[in-house]
């Protein structure tokens, strides 16, 4: 198990390197000359050249990449072009709201999606099944910002059950934290719930037709234990796989959700940075999101062995 | 004394997109306490469906299934759950797929006793070790913590048997327990079942393709064809004096009088000419008419009733007397 873990961790290194290379190249791929933009409309060509040199934009790509990579590995993500603050510091300040939102979304998605999928598979072809599938299609096709505005209008403005926007740190007040994040998490979770419920239903349908489910029934095991112990554990690998893959959508959705609900998270930071072409910040945030994604999928890889003993360490 | 299991006029039909499949059509039989009854017949004749109807693993069919005097078809699902795995348990044909791949062997055996005898998890594991010892699995203390994929086919079938017998059931339904195993393992498993039967005292409904297995294990035989019971009798009667042309066909050749059962033993079911009739249409006349060498007009029109021809011998054939005279 330890050897497997170490091997999986090592396997993420090339992935991270490729991500880093891509993130660094962003500056070259993206349209517009950052030096010209920073210099502003009134600048002379000389000014632009000076700024280009100060950013190091005039030196060879590979050298700059290597230097940048070494700094990144020491936790130095550069300095924001606009605020002149260290990027790592700016991101760190905004990590809590973003990770809180993702975590709460994940918890809500799992508690609803898995029982929904299991129920739909068990009651295949009935109105319960159809209801779940309709929800799955809706959750998938309605964009996060639409759900977000509808929820905010109904539950915050009209009913006044939750704050309309903003964020309370969990350290300040847990209930404040929860009530601030509840609507954003539900809005963000819709598509995720739909995705997980669908895959749970499909996988459970297949598992429920297996011989060992019949064996369990012949032993006198009750319906609940058949579904949630005998069958669900067999369905776990495809389900956690889709959670890992779907996490990418969650990251994208979080950026949008933070804008809708004015949550001061990394998503807002990156949106502002993109508007201002603040490349060091964009690079830092993309790197941080990629790193999160890789870590989540590493955890998924490790969870496989917990759920399926046939997967070799 | 009433029989342990008394199946009366069981009719299991399946509604499918292209019509009703009459898998079991009016089958009646009984099994006494402690007795082994063999059920034989070609593939698709309804053996498994009969077995699964008894445990109500498929939707409740019409008919009566009296077990210790109670009609299983009238019980609620929780009442039925209390019987499955405790009073009646089942071994399936496919040991490779019948065990749950993600639960330990000990967990799967222990679950039965946790459910039916209220044992704690620790006691259940203890019992699982005992059961594995009983079915002859070496190093049971280590094996209980292993998963099915770490065991061979023969071992898995032993685990299935251990699981089925963990609560000392009154009736064990064994659906082709050795078909998927190779010959030496088959012999071991049969030996084990016979041995355990004497210890636990369970009655066995033994479904098989292998007439040799029936000869070795059973006291009585039921022959099924196209969802019907066509012949029933003691092993001696059926093997030495088969009356139904289908049963004779199954045996390939009539055993000579005075030959020992073991000589006839190892014969597998031989191929019979012709096709099994479709179960999607009602069958008029005798179900075997289309394949029977001695078929007459009567057979094509009137379905023969099952009648007693000897003290321990029933058969459904218009010409059973002819067969008796020839013998
Ligand atoms: N769920 C079902 N839906 C429709 N038809 C079914 C179903 N289960 C079984 N049947 C049909 O019922 C008939 C009897 O099947 P059964 O499995 O009892 O045969 P069997 O005697 O056990 O054969 P084998 O020796 O191959 O195991 C077959 O024609 C089969 O196709
Ligand atoms: Mg069968």
XYZ file of C-alpha atoms and ligand atoms in Angstrom:
672
model
C 0.000 0.000 0.000
C 2.766 2.457 0.921
C 4.737 1.530 -2.205
C 1.607 2.050 -4.299
C 0.998 5.441 -2.735
C 4.586 6.506 -3.356
C 4.372 5.323 -6.964
C 1.137 7.235 -7.535
C 2.617 10.383 -6.014
C 5.710 10.117 -8.212
C 3.483 9.615 -11.244
C 1.948 13.051 -10.677
C 5.315 14.807 -11.146
C 5.438 14.634 -14.970
C 1.789 15.715 -15.056
C 2.582 18.743 -12.932
C 5.592 19.578 -15.136
C 3.469 19.561 -18.278
C 0.871 21.706 -16.518
C 3.594 24.131 -15.467
C 4.929 24.347 -19.001
C 1.454 25.059 -20.304
C 0.747 27.665 -17.648
C 4.012 29.393 -18.366
C 3.367 29.391 -22.121
C 0.026 31.137 -21.499
C 1.839 34.397 -21.747
C 3.000 33.571 -25.269
C -0.179 31.935 -26.522
C -2.578 34.613 -25.325
C -3.443 37.517 -27.611
C -2.134 40.991 -26.881
C 1.261 42.216 -25.747
C 1.296 42.377 -21.948
C 4.083 44.939 -21.980
C 2.060 47.273 -24.193
C -1.033 46.822 -22.037
C 0.760 47.550 -18.803
C 2.430 50.556 -20.297
C -0.967 52.005 -21.196
C -2.232 54.037 -24.153
C 0.057 57.003 -23.791
C 3.309 55.075 -23.688
C 6.066 55.490 -26.230
C 7.643 52.441 -27.867
C 10.622 53.035 -25.574
C 8.447 52.737 -22.494
C 7.029 49.449 -23.773
C 10.535 48.125 -24.433
C 11.598 49.059 -20.919
C 8.661 47.264 -19.363
C 9.274 44.262 -21.585
C 12.824 44.075 -20.327
C 11.774 44.479 -16.696
C 9.351 41.567 -17.101
C 12.117 39.551 -18.743
C 10.015 39.116 -21.847
C 12.994 39.703 -24.108
C 15.001 36.682 -22.928
C 14.915 33.096 -24.366
C 11.840 31.037 -23.505
C 13.570 27.978 -22.044
C 15.797 29.988 -19.721
C 12.863 31.994 -18.442
C 10.810 28.820 -17.960
C 13.535 27.128 -15.937
C 14.059 30.174 -13.758
C 10.330 30.587 -13.258
C 9.915 26.895 -12.397
C 12.604 27.082 -9.712
C 10.955 30.108 -8.164
C 7.539 28.426 -8.264
C 8.919 25.358 -6.515
C 10.112 27.642 -3.737
C 6.603 29.061 -3.460
C 7.403 32.280 -5.297
C 4.730 32.897 -7.914
C 5.979 36.342 -8.825
C 4.466 39.752 -8.188
C 1.169 41.074 -9.448
C 1.573 43.629 -12.207
C -1.201 45.749 -10.758
C -1.035 45.511 -6.994
C 2.694 44.792 -6.739
C 1.849 42.239 -4.050
C 3.299 38.722 -4.119
C 0.887 36.448 -6.048
C 1.249 33.601 -3.552
C 0.111 35.937 -0.823
C -2.906 37.117 -2.833
C -3.968 33.534 -3.563
C -3.445 32.348 -0.010
C -5.816 35.018 1.301
C -8.541 33.803 -1.018
C -8.118 30.049 -0.735
C -10.481 29.524 2.190
C -13.694 30.744 0.504
C -12.941 28.755 -2.668
C -12.029 25.516 -0.958
C -14.968 25.932 1.443
C -17.336 26.300 -1.492
C -15.927 23.232 -3.243
C -15.976 21.104 -0.110
C -19.551 21.995 0.776
C -20.621 21.406 -2.827
C -18.956 18.011 -2.782
C -20.652 17.046 0.492
C -24.080 18.179 -0.727
C -23.588 16.443 -4.084
C -22.609 13.122 -2.544
C -25.369 13.071 0.068
C -28.010 13.664 -2.577
C -26.652 12.156 -5.768
C -25.741 8.698 -4.507
C -29.046 7.847 -2.799
C -30.848 9.313 -5.842
C -28.915 7.121 -8.252
C -29.335 4.030 -6.074
C -33.060 4.638 -5.726
C -33.508 5.199 -9.459
C -31.695 1.959 -10.262
C -33.689 -0.006 -7.694
C -36.989 1.434 -8.940
C -35.950 1.252 -12.572
C -38.723 2.237 -14.971
C -41.009 3.691 -12.290
C -41.921 7.349 -11.807
C -39.162 7.686 -9.172
C -36.604 6.663 -11.766
C -38.043 9.064 -14.310
C -38.091 11.922 -11.811
C -34.413 11.380 -11.029
C -33.547 11.268 -14.718
C -35.488 14.453 -15.449
C -33.617 16.163 -12.639
C -30.355 14.827 -14.023
C -31.040 16.303 -17.438
C -32.093 19.642 -15.918
C -29.131 19.809 -13.557
C -26.926 19.263 -16.537
C -28.431 21.695 -18.970
C -29.214 24.744 -16.821
C -26.079 26.908 -16.403
C -24.733 27.628 -12.923
C -25.339 31.376 -13.132
C -29.016 30.882 -13.991
C -29.537 28.501 -11.073
C -27.516 30.876 -8.923
C -29.642 33.926 -9.724
C -32.899 31.994 -9.337
C -31.813 30.652 -5.946
C -30.569 34.035 -4.793
C -33.787 35.719 -5.887
C -36.068 33.142 -4.289
C -34.332 32.168 -1.078
C -32.342 35.299 -0.342
C -34.333 38.238 -1.710
C -37.913 36.942 -1.447
C -37.841 34.526 1.465
C -34.832 36.050 3.193
C -33.599 32.676 4.464
C -30.027 33.203 3.390
C -27.751 36.211 2.775
C -27.739 37.367 -0.841
C -23.985 37.436 -1.146
C -20.666 37.612 0.610
C -18.615 35.295 2.750
C -18.047 34.674 6.462
C -14.829 32.874 7.405
C -15.466 29.569 9.161
C -13.254 30.769 12.028
C -15.541 33.756 12.637
C -18.868 31.942 12.650
C -19.696 28.457 11.486
C -23.386 29.205 10.976
C -22.526 32.393 9.123
C -20.117 30.431 6.953
C -22.749 27.793 6.244
C -25.600 30.211 5.473
C -23.347 32.273 3.187
C -22.246 29.223 1.255
C -25.479 27.240 1.169
C -27.026 28.806 -1.942
C -23.743 28.978 -3.891
C -23.008 25.335 -3.080
C -26.476 24.199 -4.167
C -26.206 26.211 -7.388
C -22.764 24.846 -8.123
C -23.764 21.325 -7.086
C -26.672 20.937 -9.521
C -24.632 19.730 -12.442
C -22.387 17.682 -10.199
C -25.375 15.962 -8.564
C -26.791 15.216 -12.007
C -23.508 13.745 -13.171
C -22.993 11.534 -10.116
C -26.648 10.437 -9.934
C -26.552 9.307 -13.555
C -23.376 7.309 -13.239
C -24.580 5.813 -9.945
C -27.829 4.712 -11.549
C -26.135 3.223 -14.605
C -23.505 1.375 -12.589
C -26.007 0.140 -10.015
C -28.264 -1.224 -12.745
C -25.420 -3.327 -13.990
C -24.350 -4.445 -10.521
C -27.890 -5.354 -9.456
C -28.140 -7.898 -12.262
C -25.025 -9.719 -11.060
C -25.130 -13.228 -9.610
C -23.741 -12.156 -6.246
C -26.688 -9.861 -5.660
C -28.981 -12.856 -6.093
C -26.752 -14.776 -3.670
C -27.148 -12.019 -1.098
C -30.904 -12.099 -1.517
C -30.929 -15.882 -1.173
C -29.108 -15.496 2.155
C -31.917 -13.363 3.521
C -30.158 -9.989 3.270
C -32.650 -7.104 3.331
C -33.190 -4.728 0.427
C -31.366 -1.818 2.054
C -28.221 -3.804 2.767
C -28.307 -5.339 -0.700
C -28.399 -1.879 -2.264
C -26.048 0.032 -0.023
C -23.606 -2.665 1.044
C -23.488 -5.473 -1.503
C -24.173 -3.456 -4.633
C -22.946 0.074 -3.921
C -19.475 -1.037 -2.902
C -19.178 -2.753 -6.268
C -20.339 0.404 -8.010
C -17.870 2.612 -6.123
C -14.996 2.647 -8.602
C -16.901 4.184 -11.556
C -18.593 6.626 -9.159
C -15.405 7.966 -7.608
C -13.813 8.083 -11.053
C -16.547 10.398 -12.287
C -16.204 12.511 -9.146
C -12.523 12.950 -9.947
C -13.189 13.860 -13.564
C -16.165 16.067 -12.697
C -13.993 18.045 -10.313
C -12.687 20.005 -13.295
C -16.227 21.233 -13.954
C -16.513 22.111 -10.299
C -13.463 24.367 -10.545
C -14.847 26.178 -13.587
C -18.236 26.453 -11.927
C -16.707 27.839 -8.741
C -15.251 30.767 -10.683
C -18.700 31.630 -12.017
C -20.453 31.026 -8.704
C -18.062 33.287 -6.839
C -18.920 36.082 -9.257
C -22.667 35.556 -8.903
C -22.598 35.506 -5.095
C -19.717 37.959 -4.665
C -17.571 35.509 -2.755
C -14.030 36.851 -2.332
C -12.338 33.681 -3.536
C -9.693 32.666 -6.016
C -12.296 32.574 -8.789
C -13.031 36.276 -8.405
C -9.315 36.970 -8.237
C -8.660 35.232 -11.524
C -11.583 36.873 -13.300
C -10.247 40.292 -12.306
C -6.734 39.265 -13.296
C -7.891 38.137 -16.722
C -9.673 41.434 -17.322
C -6.465 43.300 -16.482
C -4.127 40.837 -18.194
C -2.326 40.415 -14.880
C -0.334 37.419 -16.086
C 1.519 36.444 -12.905
C -1.809 36.204 -11.065
C -3.461 34.234 -13.865
C -0.528 31.848 -13.954
C -0.555 31.434 -10.198
C -4.274 30.681 -10.015
C -4.257 28.263 -12.947
C -1.307 26.502 -11.380
C -3.069 26.292 -8.038
C -6.282 24.925 -9.611
C -4.318 22.391 -11.639
C -2.487 21.295 -8.542
C -5.813 20.865 -6.720
C -7.159 18.794 -9.606
C -4.105 16.556 -9.654
C -4.315 16.038 -5.884
C -8.032 15.181 -6.060
C -7.335 12.598 -8.736
C -4.459 11.213 -6.715
C -6.881 10.724 -3.822
C -9.308 9.022 -6.230
C -6.538 6.651 -7.335
C -5.786 5.782 -3.739
C -9.485 5.276 -2.943
C -9.774 2.624 -5.667
C -7.805 0.220 -3.550
C -10.048 0.875 -0.573
C -13.198 -0.056 -2.484
C -11.944 -2.771 -4.790
C -9.538 -5.346 -3.368
C -8.887 -6.673 -6.875
C -6.998 -3.518 -7.847
C -3.355 -4.336 -7.225
C -1.231 -2.071 -5.154
C -45.906 -36.836 8.667
C -46.340 -34.066 6.100
C -43.378 -33.486 3.766
C -40.859 -30.727 4.503
C -41.557 -29.060 1.188
C -44.720 -29.553 -0.805
C -44.921 -27.748 -4.134
C -48.399 -27.815 -5.643
C -49.189 -26.832 -9.192
C -46.427 -24.250 -9.491
C -46.774 -22.006 -12.517
C -43.991 -19.555 -13.153
C -44.530 -17.428 -16.225
C -42.488 -14.462 -17.377
C -43.999 -11.578 -19.261
C -41.465 -10.463 -21.876
C -41.646 -8.046 -24.792
C -42.354 -10.863 -27.214
C -44.916 -12.777 -25.216
C -45.324 -14.841 -22.087
C -42.667 -17.461 -21.378
C -44.266 -20.431 -19.583
C -41.077 -21.501 -17.831
C -42.788 -23.729 -15.258
C -46.223 -25.087 -16.105
C -48.052 -26.813 -13.280
C -45.284 -28.654 -11.462
C -46.020 -30.517 -8.216
C -43.576 -32.450 -6.081
C -42.515 -32.878 -2.489
C -39.316 -33.307 -0.526
C -39.253 -35.081 2.840
C -37.063 -33.991 5.730
C -33.503 -35.227 5.334
C -34.092 -36.587 1.843
C -32.080 -35.859 -1.310
C -34.172 -35.413 -4.425
C -32.522 -35.107 -7.821
C -34.067 -32.854 -10.474
C -32.892 -33.576 -14.008
C -33.752 -32.356 -17.478
C -32.241 -30.615 -20.460
C -31.141 -27.017 -20.448
C -34.075 -24.613 -20.342
C -36.613 -27.070 -18.953
C -37.250 -24.883 -15.905
C -35.091 -26.398 -13.174
C -33.532 -23.151 -12.024
C -36.795 -21.273 -12.306
C -38.445 -23.876 -10.057
C -35.638 -23.523 -7.522
C -35.754 -19.750 -7.537
C -39.534 -19.789 -7.252
C -39.209 -21.732 -4.008
C -36.958 -19.046 -2.508
C -39.065 -16.363 -4.169
C -36.063 -14.881 -5.907
C -38.348 -14.182 -8.857
C -41.786 -12.629 -8.825
C -44.392 -14.600 -6.923
C -45.952 -17.238 -9.167
C -49.401 -18.816 -8.737
C -49.563 -22.177 -7.009
C -48.694 -23.344 -3.530
C -45.308 -23.882 -1.960
C -45.857 -25.354 1.484
C -42.757 -25.365 3.642
C -43.267 -26.877 7.086
C -46.947 -26.311 6.490
C -46.668 -22.586 5.634
C -47.356 -21.359 2.131
C -44.232 -19.430 1.140
C -46.095 -17.670 -1.641
C -48.301 -15.962 0.905
C -45.567 -14.669 3.192
C -44.557 -11.022 3.338
C -41.112 -10.057 2.129
C -39.677 -9.693 5.684
C -41.089 -13.097 6.632
C -39.500 -14.553 3.531
C -36.173 -12.893 4.378
C -36.233 -14.642 7.726
C -36.533 -18.000 5.950
C -33.952 -17.431 3.211
C -30.523 -18.510 4.318
C -31.852 -19.870 7.599
C -34.440 -22.580 6.880
C -33.878 -22.805 3.136
C -30.613 -21.900 1.526
C -29.318 -22.145 -1.983
C -26.080 -22.926 -3.779
C -25.725 -21.560 -7.291
C -24.267 -22.998 -10.438
C -21.584 -20.370 -10.983
C -19.091 -20.208 -8.100
C -16.961 -17.700 -10.003
C -19.654 -15.020 -10.076
C -21.878 -15.920 -7.143
C -19.634 -14.435 -4.471
C -19.360 -10.707 -3.941
C -15.912 -9.633 -5.204
C -15.481 -6.709 -2.810
C -16.429 -8.353 0.494
C -14.213 -10.787 2.372
C -15.133 -14.439 2.448
C -15.525 -14.266 6.220
C -17.860 -11.328 5.953
C -20.030 -13.129 3.417
C -20.280 -16.306 5.455
C -20.675 -14.409 8.710
C -23.433 -12.189 7.365
C -25.869 -15.101 7.421
C -25.382 -15.772 11.118
C -25.403 -12.086 11.959
C -28.753 -11.797 10.194
C -30.428 -14.936 11.434
C -28.820 -15.668 14.788
C -27.964 -12.147 15.887
C -24.281 -12.893 16.392
C -21.792 -10.066 16.792
C -19.237 -9.415 14.062
C -16.514 -11.108 16.107
C -18.614 -14.218 16.798
C -19.631 -14.296 13.147
C -16.018 -14.384 12.050
C -15.444 -17.217 14.511
C -18.334 -19.104 12.944
C -16.993 -18.380 9.463
C -13.670 -19.945 10.450
C -15.522 -22.997 11.802
C -17.534 -23.295 8.600
C -14.421 -23.021 6.432
C -12.814 -25.770 8.494
C -15.932 -27.874 8.048
C -15.843 -27.563 4.261
C -12.170 -28.478 4.229
C -10.469 -25.210 3.367
C -6.890 -25.156 4.651
C -5.672 -22.208 6.762
C -9.227 -20.985 7.446
C -8.007 -18.306 9.854
C -6.212 -16.624 6.989
C -8.796 -17.400 4.314
C -11.661 -15.625 6.121
C -9.884 -12.334 5.545
C -9.353 -13.001 1.851
C -11.475 -11.962 -1.106
C -13.106 -14.344 -3.621
C -10.592 -13.548 -6.373
C -7.872 -15.038 -4.203
C -9.621 -18.446 -4.235
C -9.909 -21.139 -6.912
C -13.273 -22.213 -8.352
C -13.439 -25.307 -6.165
C -12.621 -23.268 -3.062
C -15.268 -20.715 -3.929
C -17.891 -23.429 -4.236
C -16.787 -24.689 -0.813
C -17.270 -21.153 0.471
C -20.758 -21.113 -1.077
C -21.530 -24.376 0.699
C -20.140 -23.025 3.963
C -22.345 -19.973 3.543
C -25.419 -22.053 2.748
C -24.921 -24.349 5.721
C -23.856 -21.735 8.290
C -27.330 -21.646 9.857
C -27.990 -25.394 9.502
C -30.939 -25.102 7.101
C -33.728 -27.684 6.800
C -33.548 -27.566 3.028
C -30.616 -26.940 0.752
C -31.405 -26.116 -2.860
C -28.312 -26.911 -4.906
C -28.598 -25.685 -8.490
C -25.973 -27.596 -10.472
C -23.380 -27.152 -7.729
C -20.611 -28.930 -9.602
C -21.297 -28.201 -13.273
C -18.764 -25.395 -13.532
C -15.997 -27.356 -11.810
C -13.513 -29.845 -13.245
C -14.039 -33.541 -12.626
C -11.753 -34.146 -9.635
C -13.083 -31.075 -7.856
C -16.645 -32.191 -8.681
C -16.060 -35.470 -6.900
C -14.632 -33.657 -3.864
C -17.555 -31.269 -3.660
C -20.106 -34.100 -3.941
C -18.259 -36.039 -1.271
C -18.342 -32.947 0.912
C -22.067 -32.418 0.360
C -22.838 -36.023 1.224
C -20.696 -35.815 4.310
C -22.254 -32.550 5.458
C -25.740 -33.800 4.763
C -25.299 -36.575 7.296
C -23.961 -34.087 9.851
C -26.396 -31.225 9.341
C -29.319 -33.447 8.351
C -30.620 -31.090 5.695
C -32.852 -32.226 2.861
C -31.333 -31.455 -0.543
C -32.995 -30.530 -3.782
C -30.201 -31.381 -6.176
C -30.520 -29.927 -9.649
C -28.134 -31.422 -12.158
C -27.409 -32.386 -15.740
C -25.380 -35.339 -14.587
C -27.300 -38.571 -14.095
C -24.248 -40.034 -12.411
C -24.482 -37.396 -9.706
C -28.139 -38.251 -9.164
C -27.349 -41.941 -8.916
C -24.705 -41.291 -6.301
C -26.471 -38.694 -4.237
C -30.251 -38.920 -4.460
C -32.983 -41.207 -3.172
C -35.623 -39.916 -5.550
C -35.555 -38.346 -9.009
C -37.798 -35.836 -10.738
C -37.496 -35.592 -14.513
C -38.555 -32.284 -16.035
C -39.321 -31.421 -19.635
C -40.497 -28.081 -21.076
C -41.568 -26.747 -17.696
C -43.388 -29.933 -16.715
C -42.672 -32.894 -14.489
C -42.809 -35.933 -16.781
C -41.576 -38.666 -14.475
C -40.829 -39.174 -10.818
C -39.635 -42.124 -8.805
C -36.982 -43.635 -6.623
C -33.500 -43.738 -8.093
C -33.789 -47.528 -8.557
C -37.118 -47.227 -10.394
C -35.978 -44.439 -12.688
C -32.627 -45.958 -13.547
C -33.692 -49.579 -13.881
C -37.162 -49.027 -15.252
C -37.567 -45.637 -16.909
C -41.076 -45.348 -18.311
C -41.132 -42.007 -20.096
C -39.545 -41.973 -23.579
C -37.847 -38.703 -22.611
C -36.214 -40.265 -19.566
C -35.043 -43.157 -21.697
C -33.702 -40.706 -24.201
C -31.808 -38.936 -21.436
C -30.147 -42.155 -20.446
C -29.187 -42.879 -24.017
C -29.658 -46.615 -23.596
C -31.739 -48.695 -21.238
C -29.573 -49.946 -18.408
C -29.517 -53.720 -18.440
C -31.353 -55.390 -15.610
C -29.057 -56.305 -12.797
C -26.326 -53.846 -13.765
C -25.205 -51.831 -10.797
C -26.188 -48.207 -10.495
C -22.592 -47.194 -10.586
C -22.068 -48.641 -14.032
C -24.884 -46.539 -15.392
C -23.602 -43.786 -13.179
C -21.204 -41.648 -15.158
C -23.426 -41.235 -18.209
C -24.087 -37.629 -19.028
C -27.393 -36.730 -20.602
C -27.188 -37.743 -24.239
C -28.571 -35.636 -27.040
C -32.142 -36.337 -28.036
C -33.244 -35.734 -31.610
C -35.385 -32.694 -32.327
C -36.032 -29.385 -30.586
C -37.539 -28.444 -27.268
C -40.938 -26.853 -27.990
C -41.234 -23.101 -27.583
C -42.360 -22.038 -24.123
C -43.928 -18.898 -25.562
C -46.950 -20.743 -26.919
C -49.319 -23.011 -25.025
C -48.460 -26.615 -25.819
C -51.345 -28.785 -27.035
C -51.102 -32.498 -26.302
C -47.964 -34.090 -24.878
C -45.043 -31.646 -24.686
C -42.660 -34.362 -25.849
C -44.793 -35.423 -28.850
C -42.664 -33.620 -31.445
C -39.553 -35.575 -30.445
C -41.021 -38.878 -29.307
C -40.163 -41.990 -31.344
C -43.468 -43.670 -30.392
C -45.774 -40.688 -30.963
C -49.417 -41.266 -31.987
C -52.386 -39.015 -32.793
C -53.553 -39.240 -29.198
C -50.270 -37.773 -27.992
C -50.626 -34.785 -30.299
C -54.110 -33.996 -29.040
C -54.327 -34.916 -25.380
C -51.799 -34.018 -22.716
C -51.117 -37.099 -20.589
C -51.795 -36.710 -16.860
C -49.172 -37.832 -14.399
C -50.190 -41.257 -13.039
C -48.838 -43.705 -10.557
C -47.543 -46.841 -12.283
C -45.668 -48.521 -9.429
C -45.498 -47.987 -5.667
C -42.796 -45.364 -6.054
C -43.097 -44.371 -9.675
C -45.187 -41.709 -11.468
C -45.130 -40.918 -15.144
C -46.981 -38.716 -17.645
C -47.198 -40.815 -20.820
C -50.163 -42.393 -22.601
C -48.052 -45.437 -23.375
C -46.346 -46.057 -20.065
C -47.945 -49.516 -19.870
C -46.285 -50.488 -23.127
C -42.939 -49.519 -21.684
C -43.656 -51.538 -18.557
C -44.576 -54.618 -20.582
C -41.403 -54.328 -22.627
C -39.212 -54.154 -19.562
N -36.384 -13.818 -16.120
C -36.810 -14.546 -17.172
N -37.533 -13.967 -18.152
C -37.949 -14.674 -19.217
N -37.692 -15.974 -19.406
C -36.962 -16.612 -18.473
C -36.466 -15.930 -17.309
N -35.779 -16.808 -16.556
C -35.821 -17.975 -17.218
N -36.538 -17.873 -18.363
C -36.820 -18.961 -19.327
O -37.384 -20.024 -18.620
C -36.940 -21.255 -19.149
C -36.415 -22.133 -18.055
O -35.183 -21.627 -17.585
P -34.320 -22.300 -16.454
O -33.206 -21.379 -16.151
O -35.181 -22.717 -15.331
O -33.756 -23.601 -17.159
P -32.847 -24.714 -16.522
O -33.620 -25.961 -16.568
O -32.334 -24.288 -15.211
O -31.679 -24.794 -17.593
P -30.113 -24.975 -17.365
O -29.913 -26.422 -17.234
O -29.525 -24.419 -18.611
O -29.719 -24.223 -16.155
C -35.922 -20.929 -20.223
O -36.539 -21.044 -21.479
C -35.547 -19.502 -19.961
O -35.256 -18.857 -21.167
Mg -30.387 -23.640 -14.525
